[in-house]
Amino acid sequence: PSPNNIMDLYILTKAYATDYAAWILDTSGNISEPSAPTSEELKIQYSDLDNYKAMSDTIIYNTAVFKPVFGSRANPALQAKFKVVKNPNIVISDNDIKSSVVTAINAYFDLNNWDFGETFYFSELSAYLHTSLSPNIASIIIVPSDTATRFGALYQINAEANEIIVNCATDRKS
């Protein structure tokens, strides 16, 4: 027991999330990576929360940040290519497969499905993709783009307590 409590809040603002999503999807190069709000900005913006704490309590406002994976906007060690084997019994174009894989991965990484510090497991994504894209695909694996990264290194990606993993893979080359 302590006479005062410290409450750590991790806050992801809608404006930052929207701006970050726009940056990931930008193909023109006109949008720069948005900065996360500072702890001081969050403290000012959410000062009403002070009305709900005991006098001896302290609230620490921590900004949430994104951890982009797979695409060109990710750290090189987290960039990857998805290798897909099409079902030979289904007639479908490679572009349709690429597009449907990216759409399914984006749905899997929807912000509503993730929490701060949650770990990504490729086995779960693979199962989701097989279910979502059945019967069009026969198999899917993930291969690191960085030659210094060994195969299988991206089968588990950990996030820090203030991070949310977000997909930045696209169906384009860059």
CSV table of N, CA and C in Angstrom, one decimal:
chain,number,residue,atom,x,y,z
A,1,PRO,N,0.8,-1.2,0.0
A,1,PRO,CA,0.0,0.0,0.0
A,1,PRO,C,0.9,1.3,0.0
A,2,SER,N,0.4,2.2,-0.7
A,2,SER,CA,1.1,3.5,-0.8
A,2,SER,C,0.1,4.6,-0.7
A,3,PRO,N,0.6,5.8,-0.2
A,3,PRO,CA,-0.3,6.9,0.0
A,3,PRO,C,-0.7,7.5,-1.4
A,4,ASN,N,0.0,7.1,-2.4
A,4,ASN,CA,-0.3,7.6,-3.7
A,4,ASN,C,-0.1,6.6,-4.8
A,5,ASN,N,-0.9,6.7,-5.9
A,5,ASN,CA,-0.8,5.7,-7.0
A,5,ASN,C,-0.3,6.5,-8.2
A,6,ILE,N,0.4,5.7,-9.0
A,6,ILE,CA,0.8,6.3,-10.3
A,6,ILE,C,0.1,5.5,-11.4
A,7,MET,N,-0.6,6.2,-12.2
A,7,MET,CA,-1.4,5.6,-13.3
A,7,MET,C,-0.8,5.9,-14.6
A,8,ASP,N,-0.3,4.9,-15.3
A,8,ASP,CA,0.2,5.1,-16.7
A,8,ASP,C,-0.9,5.0,-17.7
A,9,LEU,N,-1.2,6.0,-18.4
A,9,LEU,CA,-2.2,5.9,-19.5
A,9,LEU,C,-1.5,5.9,-20.8
A,10,TYR,N,-1.8,5.0,-21.7
A,10,TYR,CA,-1.3,5.0,-23.1
A,10,TYR,C,-2.4,5.4,-24.0
A,11,ILE,N,-2.2,6.5,-24.7
A,11,ILE,CA,-3.3,7.1,-25.4
A,11,ILE,C,-2.9,7.2,-26.9
A,12,LEU,N,-3.8,6.7,-27.7
A,12,LEU,CA,-3.7,6.8,-29.2
A,12,LEU,C,-4.8,7.8,-29.6
A,13,THR,N,-4.5,8.9,-30.1
A,13,THR,CA,-5.5,9.9,-30.5
A,13,THR,C,-6.0,9.5,-31.9
A,14,LYS,N,-7.2,9.8,-32.2
A,14,LYS,CA,-7.8,9.6,-33.5
A,14,LYS,C,-7.1,10.3,-34.6
A,15,ALA,N,-6.7,11.6,-34.3
A,15,ALA,CA,-6.1,12.4,-35.3
A,15,ALA,C,-4.7,11.8,-35.7
A,16,TYR,N,-4.0,11.3,-34.7
A,16,TYR,CA,-2.7,10.7,-35.0
A,16,TYR,C,-2.9,9.4,-35.8
A,17,ALA,N,-3.8,8.6,-35.4
A,17,ALA,CA,-4.1,7.3,-36.1
A,17,ALA,C,-4.5,7.6,-37.6
A,18,THR,N,-5.4,8.6,-37.8
A,18,THR,CA,-5.8,8.9,-39.1
A,18,THR,C,-4.7,9.4,-40.0
A,19,ASP,N,-3.9,10.3,-39.4
A,19,ASP,CA,-2.7,10.9,-40.1
A,19,ASP,C,-1.7,9.8,-40.5
A,20,TYR,N,-1.5,8.9,-39.5
A,20,TYR,CA,-0.6,7.8,-39.8
A,20,TYR,C,-1.0,6.8,-40.9
A,21,ALA,N,-2.3,6.5,-40.9
A,21,ALA,CA,-2.9,5.7,-41.9
A,21,ALA,C,-2.8,6.4,-43.3
A,22,ALA,N,-3.0,7.7,-43.3
A,22,ALA,CA,-2.8,8.4,-44.6
A,22,ALA,C,-1.4,8.3,-45.1
A,23,TRP,N,-0.4,8.4,-44.2
A,23,TRP,CA,1.0,8.4,-44.5
A,23,TRP,C,1.3,7.0,-45.1
A,24,ILE,N,0.8,6.0,-44.5
A,24,ILE,CA,1.1,4.6,-44.9
A,24,ILE,C,0.6,4.4,-46.3
A,25,LEU,N,-0.6,4.9,-46.6
A,25,LEU,CA,-1.3,4.7,-47.9
A,25,LEU,C,-0.8,5.6,-49.0
A,26,ASP,N,-0.1,6.7,-48.6
A,26,ASP,CA,0.4,7.7,-49.6
A,26,ASP,C,1.3,7.1,-50.6
A,27,THR,N,1.0,7.3,-51.9
A,27,THR,CA,1.9,6.8,-52.9
A,27,THR,C,2.6,8.0,-53.6
A,28,SER,N,2.2,9.2,-53.3
A,28,SER,CA,2.7,10.4,-54.0
A,28,SER,C,4.0,11.0,-53.4
A,29,GLY,N,4.2,10.6,-52.1
A,29,GLY,CA,5.3,11.1,-51.4
A,29,GLY,C,5.1,12.5,-50.8
A,30,ASN,N,3.9,13.0,-50.9
A,30,ASN,CA,3.5,14.3,-50.5
A,30,ASN,C,3.2,14.4,-49.0
A,31,ILE,N,2.9,13.3,-48.4
A,31,ILE,CA,2.6,13.2,-47.0
A,31,ILE,C,3.8,12.7,-46.2
A,32,SER,N,4.2,13.5,-45.2
A,32,SER,CA,5.3,13.1,-44.3
A,32,SER,C,4.8,12.3,-43.1
A,33,GLU,N,5.7,11.5,-42.5
A,33,GLU,CA,5.3,10.7,-41.4
A,33,GLU,C,4.9,11.7,-40.2
A,34,PRO,N,3.7,11.4,-39.7
A,34,PRO,CA,3.2,12.3,-38.6
A,34,PRO,C,3.9,12.1,-37.3
A,35,SER,N,4.0,13.1,-36.5
A,35,SER,CA,4.6,13.0,-35.2
A,35,SER,C,3.5,12.6,-34.2
A,36,ALA,N,3.9,11.7,-33.3
A,36,ALA,CA,2.9,11.4,-32.2
A,36,ALA,C,2.8,12.6,-31.3
A,37,PRO,N,1.6,12.8,-30.7
A,37,PRO,CA,1.5,13.9,-29.7
A,37,PRO,C,2.5,13.6,-28.5
A,38,THR,N,2.9,14.7,-28.0
A,38,THR,CA,3.8,14.6,-26.8
A,38,THR,C,3.0,14.3,-25.5
A,39,SER,N,3.7,13.9,-24.5
A,39,SER,CA,3.1,13.7,-23.2
A,39,SER,C,2.4,14.9,-22.7
A,40,GLU,N,3.1,16.1,-22.9
A,40,GLU,CA,2.5,17.4,-22.5
A,40,GLU,C,1.3,17.7,-23.2
A,41,GLU,N,1.3,17.5,-24.5
A,41,GLU,CA,0.1,17.8,-25.3
A,41,GLU,C,-1.1,16.9,-24.9
A,42,LEU,N,-0.8,15.6,-24.6
A,42,LEU,CA,-1.9,14.7,-24.1
A,42,LEU,C,-2.4,15.1,-22.7
A,43,LYS,N,-1.5,15.6,-21.9
A,43,LYS,CA,-1.8,16.0,-20.5
A,43,LYS,C,-2.8,17.2,-20.6
A,44,ILE,N,-2.5,18.1,-21.5
A,44,ILE,CA,-3.4,19.3,-21.7
A,44,ILE,C,-4.7,18.9,-22.3
A,45,GLN,N,-4.7,18.0,-23.4
A,45,GLN,CA,-5.9,17.6,-24.1
A,45,GLN,C,-6.8,16.7,-23.2
A,46,TYR,N,-6.2,16.0,-22.3
A,46,TYR,CA,-7.0,15.1,-21.4
A,46,TYR,C,-7.0,15.5,-20.0
A,47,SER,N,-6.9,16.8,-19.7
A,47,SER,CA,-6.8,17.3,-18.4
A,47,SER,C,-8.1,17.0,-17.6
A,48,ASP,N,-9.2,16.8,-18.2
A,48,ASP,CA,-10.4,16.4,-17.5
A,48,ASP,C,-10.3,15.1,-16.7
A,49,LEU,N,-9.4,14.3,-17.1
A,49,LEU,CA,-9.2,13.0,-16.3
A,49,LEU,C,-8.7,13.3,-14.9
A,50,ASP,N,-8.0,14.4,-14.7
A,50,ASP,CA,-7.6,14.8,-13.3
A,50,ASP,C,-8.7,14.9,-12.3
A,51,ASN,N,-9.9,15.2,-12.8
A,51,ASN,CA,-11.1,15.3,-12.0
A,51,ASN,C,-11.5,13.9,-11.4
A,52,TYR,N,-11.0,12.8,-12.0
A,52,TYR,CA,-11.5,11.5,-11.6
A,52,TYR,C,-10.4,10.7,-10.7
A,53,LYS,N,-9.4,11.4,-10.4
A,53,LYS,CA,-8.3,10.7,-9.6
A,53,LYS,C,-8.3,11.3,-8.2
A,54,ALA,N,-7.8,10.5,-7.3
A,54,ALA,CA,-7.6,11.0,-5.9
A,54,ALA,C,-6.5,12.0,-5.9
A,55,MET,N,-6.6,12.9,-4.9
A,55,MET,CA,-5.6,14.0,-4.8
A,55,MET,C,-4.2,13.5,-4.8
A,56,SER,N,-3.9,12.4,-4.1
A,56,SER,CA,-2.6,11.9,-4.0
A,56,SER,C,-2.1,11.1,-5.2
A,57,ASP,N,-3.0,10.8,-6.2
A,57,ASP,CA,-2.7,10.0,-7.3
A,57,ASP,C,-2.0,10.9,-8.4
A,58,THR,N,-1.2,10.2,-9.2
A,58,THR,CA,-0.5,10.9,-10.4
A,58,THR,C,-0.9,10.1,-11.6
A,59,ILE,N,-1.2,10.9,-12.7
A,59,ILE,CA,-1.5,10.3,-14.0
A,59,ILE,C,-0.3,10.7,-14.9
A,60,ILE,N,0.2,9.7,-15.5
A,60,ILE,CA,1.3,9.9,-16.5
A,60,ILE,C,0.7,9.6,-17.9
A,61,TYR,N,0.8,10.6,-18.7
A,61,TYR,CA,0.2,10.4,-20.1
A,61,TYR,C,1.3,10.0,-21.0
A,62,ASN,N,1.1,8.8,-21.6
A,62,ASN,CA,2.1,8.3,-22.5
A,62,ASN,C,1.5,8.2,-23.9
A,63,THR,N,2.2,8.6,-24.9
A,63,THR,CA,1.7,8.6,-26.3
A,63,THR,C,1.9,7.2,-26.9
A,64,ALA,N,0.9,6.8,-27.6
A,64,ALA,CA,1.0,5.5,-28.3
A,64,ALA,C,1.8,5.8,-29.6
A,65,VAL,N,2.5,4.8,-30.1
A,65,VAL,CA,3.2,4.9,-31.4
A,65,VAL,C,2.9,3.6,-32.1
A,66,PHE,N,3.0,3.7,-33.4
A,66,PHE,CA,2.8,2.6,-34.3
A,66,PHE,C,4.2,1.9,-34.6
A,67,LYS,N,4.1,0.6,-34.7
A,67,LYS,CA,5.2,-0.2,-35.2
A,67,LYS,C,4.9,-0.8,-36.5
A,68,PRO,N,5.3,-0.1,-37.6
A,68,PRO,CA,4.9,-0.6,-38.9
A,68,PRO,C,5.7,-1.9,-39.3
A,69,VAL,N,5.0,-2.8,-39.9
A,69,VAL,CA,5.6,-4.1,-40.3
A,69,VAL,C,5.4,-4.4,-41.8
A,70,PHE,N,6.3,-5.1,-42.4
A,70,PHE,CA,6.1,-5.7,-43.7
A,70,PHE,C,6.4,-4.8,-44.9
A,71,GLY,N,5.9,-3.6,-45.0
A,71,GLY,CA,6.1,-2.8,-46.2
A,71,GLY,C,7.3,-1.9,-46.1
A,72,SER,N,7.4,-1.1,-47.2
A,72,SER,CA,8.6,-0.3,-47.3
A,72,SER,C,8.7,0.8,-46.2
A,73,ARG,N,7.7,1.1,-45.5
A,73,ARG,CA,7.7,2.1,-44.5
A,73,ARG,C,8.1,1.5,-43.1
A,74,ALA,N,8.3,0.2,-43.1
A,74,ALA,CA,8.7,-0.5,-41.9
A,74,ALA,C,10.3,-0.5,-41.8
A,75,ASN,N,10.8,-0.7,-40.6
A,75,ASN,CA,12.2,-0.8,-40.3
A,75,ASN,C,12.6,-2.0,-41.3
A,76,PRO,N,13.8,-1.8,-41.9
A,76,PRO,CA,14.3,-2.9,-42.9
A,76,PRO,C,14.3,-4.3,-42.3
A,77,ALA,N,14.5,-4.4,-41.0
A,77,ALA,CA,14.5,-5.8,-40.4
A,77,ALA,C,13.1,-6.3,-40.2
A,78,LEU,N,12.1,-5.5,-40.4
A,78,LEU,CA,10.7,-5.9,-40.3
A,78,LEU,C,10.0,-6.0,-41.7
A,79,GLN,N,10.7,-5.7,-42.7
A,79,GLN,CA,10.1,-5.7,-44.1
A,79,GLN,C,10.1,-7.2,-44.6
A,80,ALA,N,9.0,-7.5,-45.3
A,80,ALA,CA,8.9,-8.9,-45.8
A,80,ALA,C,8.1,-8.9,-47.1
A,81,LYS,N,8.2,-10.1,-47.7
A,81,LYS,CA,7.3,-10.4,-48.9
A,81,LYS,C,6.5,-11.6,-48.5
A,82,PHE,N,5.3,-11.6,-48.9
A,82,PHE,CA,4.4,-12.8,-48.7
A,82,PHE,C,4.5,-13.6,-50.0
A,83,LYS,N,4.9,-14.9,-49.9
A,83,LYS,CA,4.9,-15.8,-51.0
A,83,LYS,C,3.7,-16.6,-50.9
A,84,VAL,N,2.9,-16.6,-52.0
A,84,VAL,CA,1.6,-17.2,-52.1
A,84,VAL,C,1.6,-18.3,-53.2
A,85,VAL,N,1.1,-19.4,-52.8
A,85,VAL,CA,0.9,-20.5,-53.8
A,85,VAL,C,-0.6,-20.5,-54.1
A,86,LYS,N,-1.0,-20.2,-55.4
A,86,LYS,CA,-2.4,-20.2,-55.7
A,86,LYS,C,-2.9,-21.7,-55.8
A,87,ASN,N,-4.2,-21.8,-55.6
A,87,ASN,CA,-4.8,-23.1,-55.7
A,87,ASN,C,-4.9,-23.4,-57.2
A,88,PRO,N,-4.3,-24.5,-57.7
A,88,PRO,CA,-4.2,-24.8,-59.1
A,88,PRO,C,-5.6,-25.1,-59.7
A,89,ASN,N,-6.6,-25.4,-58.9
A,89,ASN,CA,-7.9,-25.7,-59.4
A,89,ASN,C,-8.8,-24.5,-59.6
A,90,ILE,N,-8.3,-23.3,-59.2
A,90,ILE,CA,-9.0,-22.1,-59.3
A,90,ILE,C,-8.4,-21.2,-60.4
A,91,VAL,N,-9.2,-20.6,-61.2
A,91,VAL,CA,-8.7,-19.6,-62.2
A,91,VAL,C,-8.8,-18.2,-61.6
A,92,ILE,N,-7.7,-17.6,-61.3
A,92,ILE,CA,-7.7,-16.3,-60.7
A,92,ILE,C,-6.3,-15.6,-61.1
A,93,SER,N,-6.3,-14.3,-61.3
A,93,SER,CA,-5.1,-13.6,-61.7
A,93,SER,C,-4.2,-13.4,-60.5
A,94,ASP,N,-2.9,-13.2,-60.9
A,94,ASP,CA,-2.0,-12.8,-59.8
A,94,ASP,C,-2.3,-11.5,-59.1
A,95,ASN,N,-2.8,-10.6,-59.9
A,95,ASN,CA,-3.2,-9.3,-59.4
A,95,ASN,C,-4.3,-9.4,-58.4
A,96,ASP,N,-5.3,-10.2,-58.8
A,96,ASP,CA,-6.4,-10.4,-57.9
A,96,ASP,C,-6.0,-11.1,-56.5
A,97,ILE,N,-5.0,-12.0,-56.6
A,97,ILE,CA,-4.5,-12.6,-55.4
A,97,ILE,C,-3.8,-11.6,-54.6
A,98,LYS,N,-2.9,-10.8,-55.2
A,98,LYS,CA,-2.1,-9.8,-54.5
A,98,LYS,C,-3.1,-8.8,-53.8
A,99,SER,N,-4.0,-8.3,-54.5
A,99,SER,CA,-5.0,-7.4,-53.9
A,99,SER,C,-5.8,-8.0,-52.8
A,100,SER,N,-6.2,-9.2,-52.9
A,100,SER,CA,-7.0,-9.9,-51.9
A,100,SER,C,-6.2,-10.2,-50.7
A,101,VAL,N,-4.9,-10.5,-50.9
A,101,VAL,CA,-4.0,-10.8,-49.7
A,101,VAL,C,-3.8,-9.5,-48.9
A,102,VAL,N,-3.5,-8.4,-49.6
A,102,VAL,CA,-3.3,-7.1,-48.9
A,102,VAL,C,-4.5,-6.7,-48.2
A,103,THR,N,-5.7,-6.8,-48.8
A,103,THR,CA,-7.0,-6.4,-48.2
A,103,THR,C,-7.2,-7.3,-47.0
A,104,ALA,N,-6.9,-8.6,-47.0
A,104,ALA,CA,-7.1,-9.5,-45.9
A,104,ALA,C,-6.1,-9.1,-44.7
A,105,ILE,N,-4.9,-8.8,-45.1
A,105,ILE,CA,-3.9,-8.4,-44.1
A,105,ILE,C,-4.3,-7.1,-43.4
A,106,ASN,N,-4.8,-6.2,-44.2
A,106,ASN,CA,-5.3,-4.9,-43.6
A,106,ASN,C,-6.4,-5.1,-42.7
A,107,ALA,N,-7.3,-6.0,-43.0
A,107,ALA,CA,-8.4,-6.4,-42.1
A,107,ALA,C,-7.9,-7.0,-40.8
A,108,TYR,N,-7.0,-7.9,-41.0
A,108,TYR,CA,-6.4,-8.5,-39.8
A,108,TYR,C,-5.7,-7.5,-38.8
A,109,PHE,N,-5.1,-6.5,-39.4
A,109,PHE,CA,-4.4,-5.5,-38.6
A,109,PHE,C,-5.2,-4.3,-38.3
A,110,ASP,N,-6.5,-4.4,-38.5
A,110,ASP,CA,-7.4,-3.3,-38.1
A,110,ASP,C,-7.2,-2.9,-36.6
A,111,LEU,N,-7.1,-1.6,-36.4
A,111,LEU,CA,-6.8,-1.2,-35.0
A,111,LEU,C,-7.7,-1.7,-33.9
A,112,ASN,N,-8.9,-2.0,-34.3
A,112,ASN,CA,-9.8,-2.5,-33.3
A,112,ASN,C,-9.5,-3.9,-32.8
A,113,ASN,N,-8.6,-4.6,-33.6
A,113,ASN,CA,-8.2,-6.0,-33.3
A,113,ASN,C,-6.9,-6.0,-32.4
A,114,TRP,N,-6.3,-4.9,-32.2
A,114,TRP,CA,-5.0,-4.9,-31.5
A,114,TRP,C,-5.0,-4.0,-30.3
A,115,ASP,N,-4.1,-4.3,-29.4
A,115,ASP,CA,-3.9,-3.6,-28.2
A,115,ASP,C,-2.4,-3.2,-28.0
A,116,PHE,N,-2.2,-2.3,-27.2
A,116,PHE,CA,-0.8,-1.9,-26.9
A,116,PHE,C,0.0,-3.0,-26.4
A,117,GLY,N,1.2,-3.2,-27.0
A,117,GLY,CA,2.2,-4.2,-26.5
A,117,GLY,C,1.8,-5.6,-27.0
A,118,GLU,N,0.8,-5.8,-27.8
A,118,GLU,CA,0.4,-7.1,-28.2
A,118,GLU,C,1.4,-7.7,-29.2
A,119,THR,N,1.7,-9.0,-29.1
A,119,THR,CA,2.6,-9.7,-29.9
A,119,THR,C,2.0,-10.2,-31.2
A,120,PHE,N,2.7,-10.1,-32.3
A,120,PHE,CA,2.2,-10.6,-33.6
A,120,PHE,C,2.8,-12.0,-33.8
A,121,TYR,N,1.9,-12.9,-34.2
A,121,TYR,CA,2.3,-14.3,-34.5
A,121,TYR,C,1.9,-14.6,-35.9
A,122,PHE,N,2.8,-14.9,-36.8
A,122,PHE,CA,2.5,-15.2,-38.2
A,122,PHE,C,1.6,-16.4,-38.3
A,123,SER,N,1.7,-17.4,-37.4
A,123,SER,CA,0.8,-18.5,-37.5
A,123,SER,C,-0.7,-18.1,-37.4
A,124,GLU,N,-1.0,-17.1,-36.6
A,124,GLU,CA,-2.4,-16.6,-36.5
A,124,GLU,C,-2.8,-15.9,-37.8
A,125,LEU,N,-1.9,-15.1,-38.3
A,125,LEU,CA,-2.2,-14.4,-39.6
A,125,LEU,C,-2.4,-15.4,-40.7
A,126,SER,N,-1.5,-16.4,-40.8
A,126,SER,CA,-1.6,-17.4,-41.8
A,126,SER,C,-2.9,-18.1,-41.7
A,127,ALA,N,-3.3,-18.5,-40.5
A,127,ALA,CA,-4.6,-19.2,-40.4
A,127,ALA,C,-5.7,-18.3,-40.8
A,128,TYR,N,-5.7,-17.0,-40.5
A,128,TYR,CA,-6.7,-16.0,-40.9
A,128,TYR,C,-6.7,-15.9,-42.4
A,129,LEU,N,-5.5,-15.8,-43.1
A,129,LEU,CA,-5.5,-15.7,-44.5
A,129,LEU,C,-6.0,-16.9,-45.2
A,130,HIS,N,-5.7,-18.1,-44.7
A,130,HIS,CA,-6.2,-19.3,-45.3
A,130,HIS,C,-7.7,-19.4,-45.2
A,131,THR,N,-8.2,-19.0,-44.1
A,131,THR,CA,-9.7,-19.0,-43.9
A,131,THR,C,-10.3,-17.9,-44.8
A,132,SER,N,-9.8,-16.7,-44.8
A,132,SER,CA,-10.4,-15.6,-45.6
A,132,SER,C,-10.3,-15.8,-47.1
A,133,LEU,N,-9.2,-16.4,-47.5
A,133,LEU,CA,-8.9,-16.4,-49.0
A,133,LEU,C,-9.1,-17.8,-49.6
A,134,SER,N,-9.7,-18.7,-48.8
A,134,SER,CA,-10.1,-20.0,-49.3
A,134,SER,C,-11.2,-19.9,-50.3
A,135,PRO,N,-11.2,-20.6,-51.4
A,135,PRO,CA,-10.3,-21.6,-51.9
A,135,PRO,C,-9.2,-21.1,-52.8
A,136,ASN,N,-9.0,-19.8,-52.9
A,136,ASN,CA,-8.1,-19.2,-53.9
A,136,ASN,C,-6.6,-19.5,-53.6
A,137,ILE,N,-6.2,-19.6,-52.4
A,137,ILE,CA,-4.8,-19.9,-52.1
A,137,ILE,C,-4.6,-21.3,-51.5
A,138,ALA,N,-3.4,-21.9,-51.8
A,138,ALA,CA,-3.1,-23.2,-51.3
A,138,ALA,C,-2.2,-23.0,-50.1
A,139,SER,N,-1.3,-22.0,-50.1
A,139,SER,CA,-0.3,-21.9,-49.1
A,139,SER,C,0.2,-20.4,-49.1
A,140,ILE,N,0.7,-20.0,-47.9
A,140,ILE,CA,1.3,-18.7,-47.8
A,140,ILE,C,2.4,-18.7,-46.8
A,141,ILE,N,3.5,-18.0,-47.1
A,141,ILE,CA,4.6,-17.9,-46.1
A,141,ILE,C,5.1,-16.5,-46.2
A,142,ILE,N,5.9,-16.1,-45.2
A,142,ILE,CA,6.5,-14.8,-45.1
A,142,ILE,C,8.0,-14.9,-45.2
A,143,VAL,N,8.6,-14.1,-46.0
A,143,VAL,CA,10.0,-14.1,-46.2
A,143,VAL,C,10.6,-12.7,-46.0
A,144,PRO,N,11.6,-12.6,-45.1
A,144,PRO,CA,12.2,-11.3,-44.8
A,144,PRO,C,12.8,-10.7,-46.1
A,145,SER,N,12.6,-9.4,-46.3
A,145,SER,CA,13.2,-8.7,-47.4
A,145,SER,C,14.7,-8.5,-47.2
A,146,ASP,N,15.1,-8.3,-45.9
A,146,ASP,CA,16.5,-8.0,-45.6
A,146,ASP,C,17.2,-9.3,-45.6
A,147,THR,N,18.3,-9.4,-46.4
A,147,THR,CA,19.0,-10.6,-46.5
A,147,THR,C,19.8,-11.0,-45.2
A,148,ALA,N,20.0,-10.0,-44.4
A,148,ALA,CA,20.6,-10.3,-43.1
A,148,ALA,C,19.7,-10.9,-42.0
A,149,THR,N,18.4,-10.8,-42.3
A,149,THR,CA,17.4,-11.4,-41.4
A,149,THR,C,17.1,-12.8,-41.9
A,150,ARG,N,17.2,-13.7,-40.9
A,150,ARG,CA,17.0,-15.1,-41.2
A,150,ARG,C,15.5,-15.5,-41.4
A,151,PHE,N,15.3,-16.5,-42.2
A,151,PHE,CA,13.9,-17.0,-42.4
A,151,PHE,C,13.3,-17.4,-41.0
A,152,GLY,N,12.1,-17.0,-40.8
A,152,GLY,CA,11.4,-17.3,-39.6
A,152,GLY,C,11.5,-16.2,-38.5
A,153,ALA,N,12.4,-15.2,-38.7
A,153,ALA,CA,12.5,-14.2,-37.8
A,153,ALA,C,11.3,-13.3,-37.6
A,154,LEU,N,10.4,-13.3,-38.6
A,154,LEU,CA,9.2,-12.5,-38.6
A,154,LEU,C,8.0,-13.3,-38.2
A,155,TYR,N,8.2,-14.5,-37.7
A,155,TYR,CA,7.1,-15.3,-37.3
A,155,TYR,C,6.5,-14.9,-35.9
A,156,GLN,N,7.3,-14.1,-35.2
A,156,GLN,CA,6.8,-13.5,-34.0
A,156,GLN,C,7.5,-12.1,-33.9
A,157,ILE,N,6.6,-11.0,-33.7
A,157,ILE,CA,7.1,-9.7,-33.6
A,157,ILE,C,6.5,-9.1,-32.3
A,158,ASN,N,7.4,-8.7,-31.5
A,158,ASN,CA,6.9,-8.1,-30.2
A,158,ASN,C,6.8,-6.6,-30.3
A,159,ALA,N,5.9,-6.1,-29.5
A,159,ALA,CA,5.7,-4.7,-29.5
A,159,ALA,C,5.9,-4.2,-28.0
A,160,GLU,N,6.4,-3.0,-27.9
A,160,GLU,CA,6.6,-2.4,-26.6
A,160,GLU,C,5.3,-2.0,-26.0
A,161,ALA,N,5.2,-1.7,-24.7
A,161,ALA,CA,4.0,-1.4,-24.0
A,161,ALA,C,3.2,-0.2,-24.7
A,162,ASN,N,3.9,0.7,-25.3
A,162,ASN,CA,3.3,1.9,-26.0
A,162,ASN,C,3.1,1.7,-27.5
A,163,GLU,N,3.4,0.5,-28.0
A,163,GLU,CA,3.3,0.3,-29.5
A,163,GLU,C,2.1,-0.5,-29.9
A,164,ILE,N,1.6,-0.2,-31.1
A,164,ILE,CA,0.6,-1.0,-31.7
A,164,ILE,C,1.1,-1.4,-33.1
A,165,ILE,N,1.1,-2.7,-33.4
A,165,ILE,CA,1.7,-3.2,-34.7
A,165,ILE,C,0.7,-2.8,-35.8
A,166,VAL,N,1.2,-2.3,-36.9
A,166,VAL,CA,0.3,-1.9,-38.0
A,166,VAL,C,1.0,-2.4,-39.3
A,167,ASN,N,0.1,-2.8,-40.2
A,167,ASN,CA,0.6,-3.3,-41.5
A,167,ASN,C,0.9,-2.2,-42.4
A,168,CYS,N,2.0,-2.2,-43.1
A,168,CYS,CA,2.2,-1.2,-44.2
A,168,CYS,C,2.6,-1.9,-45.5
A,169,ALA,N,2.2,-3.2,-45.6
A,169,ALA,CA,2.5,-3.9,-46.9
A,169,ALA,C,1.4,-3.5,-47.9
A,170,THR,N,1.9,-3.4,-49.2
A,170,THR,CA,1.0,-3.0,-50.2
A,170,THR,C,1.2,-4.1,-51.4
A,171,ASP,N,0.4,-3.9,-52.4
A,171,ASP,CA,0.5,-4.8,-53.5
A,171,ASP,C,1.4,-4.2,-54.6
A,172,ARG,N,2.0,-3.1,-54.3
A,172,ARG,CA,3.0,-2.5,-55.2
A,172,ARG,C,4.4,-2.9,-54.8
A,173,LYS,N,5.3,-2.6,-55.7
A,173,LYS,CA,6.7,-3.0,-55.5
A,173,LYS,C,7.4,-2.2,-54.4
A,174,SER,N,7.1,-1.0,-54.3
A,174,SER,CA,7.8,-0.1,-53.3
A,174,SER,C,7.0,0.2,-52.1
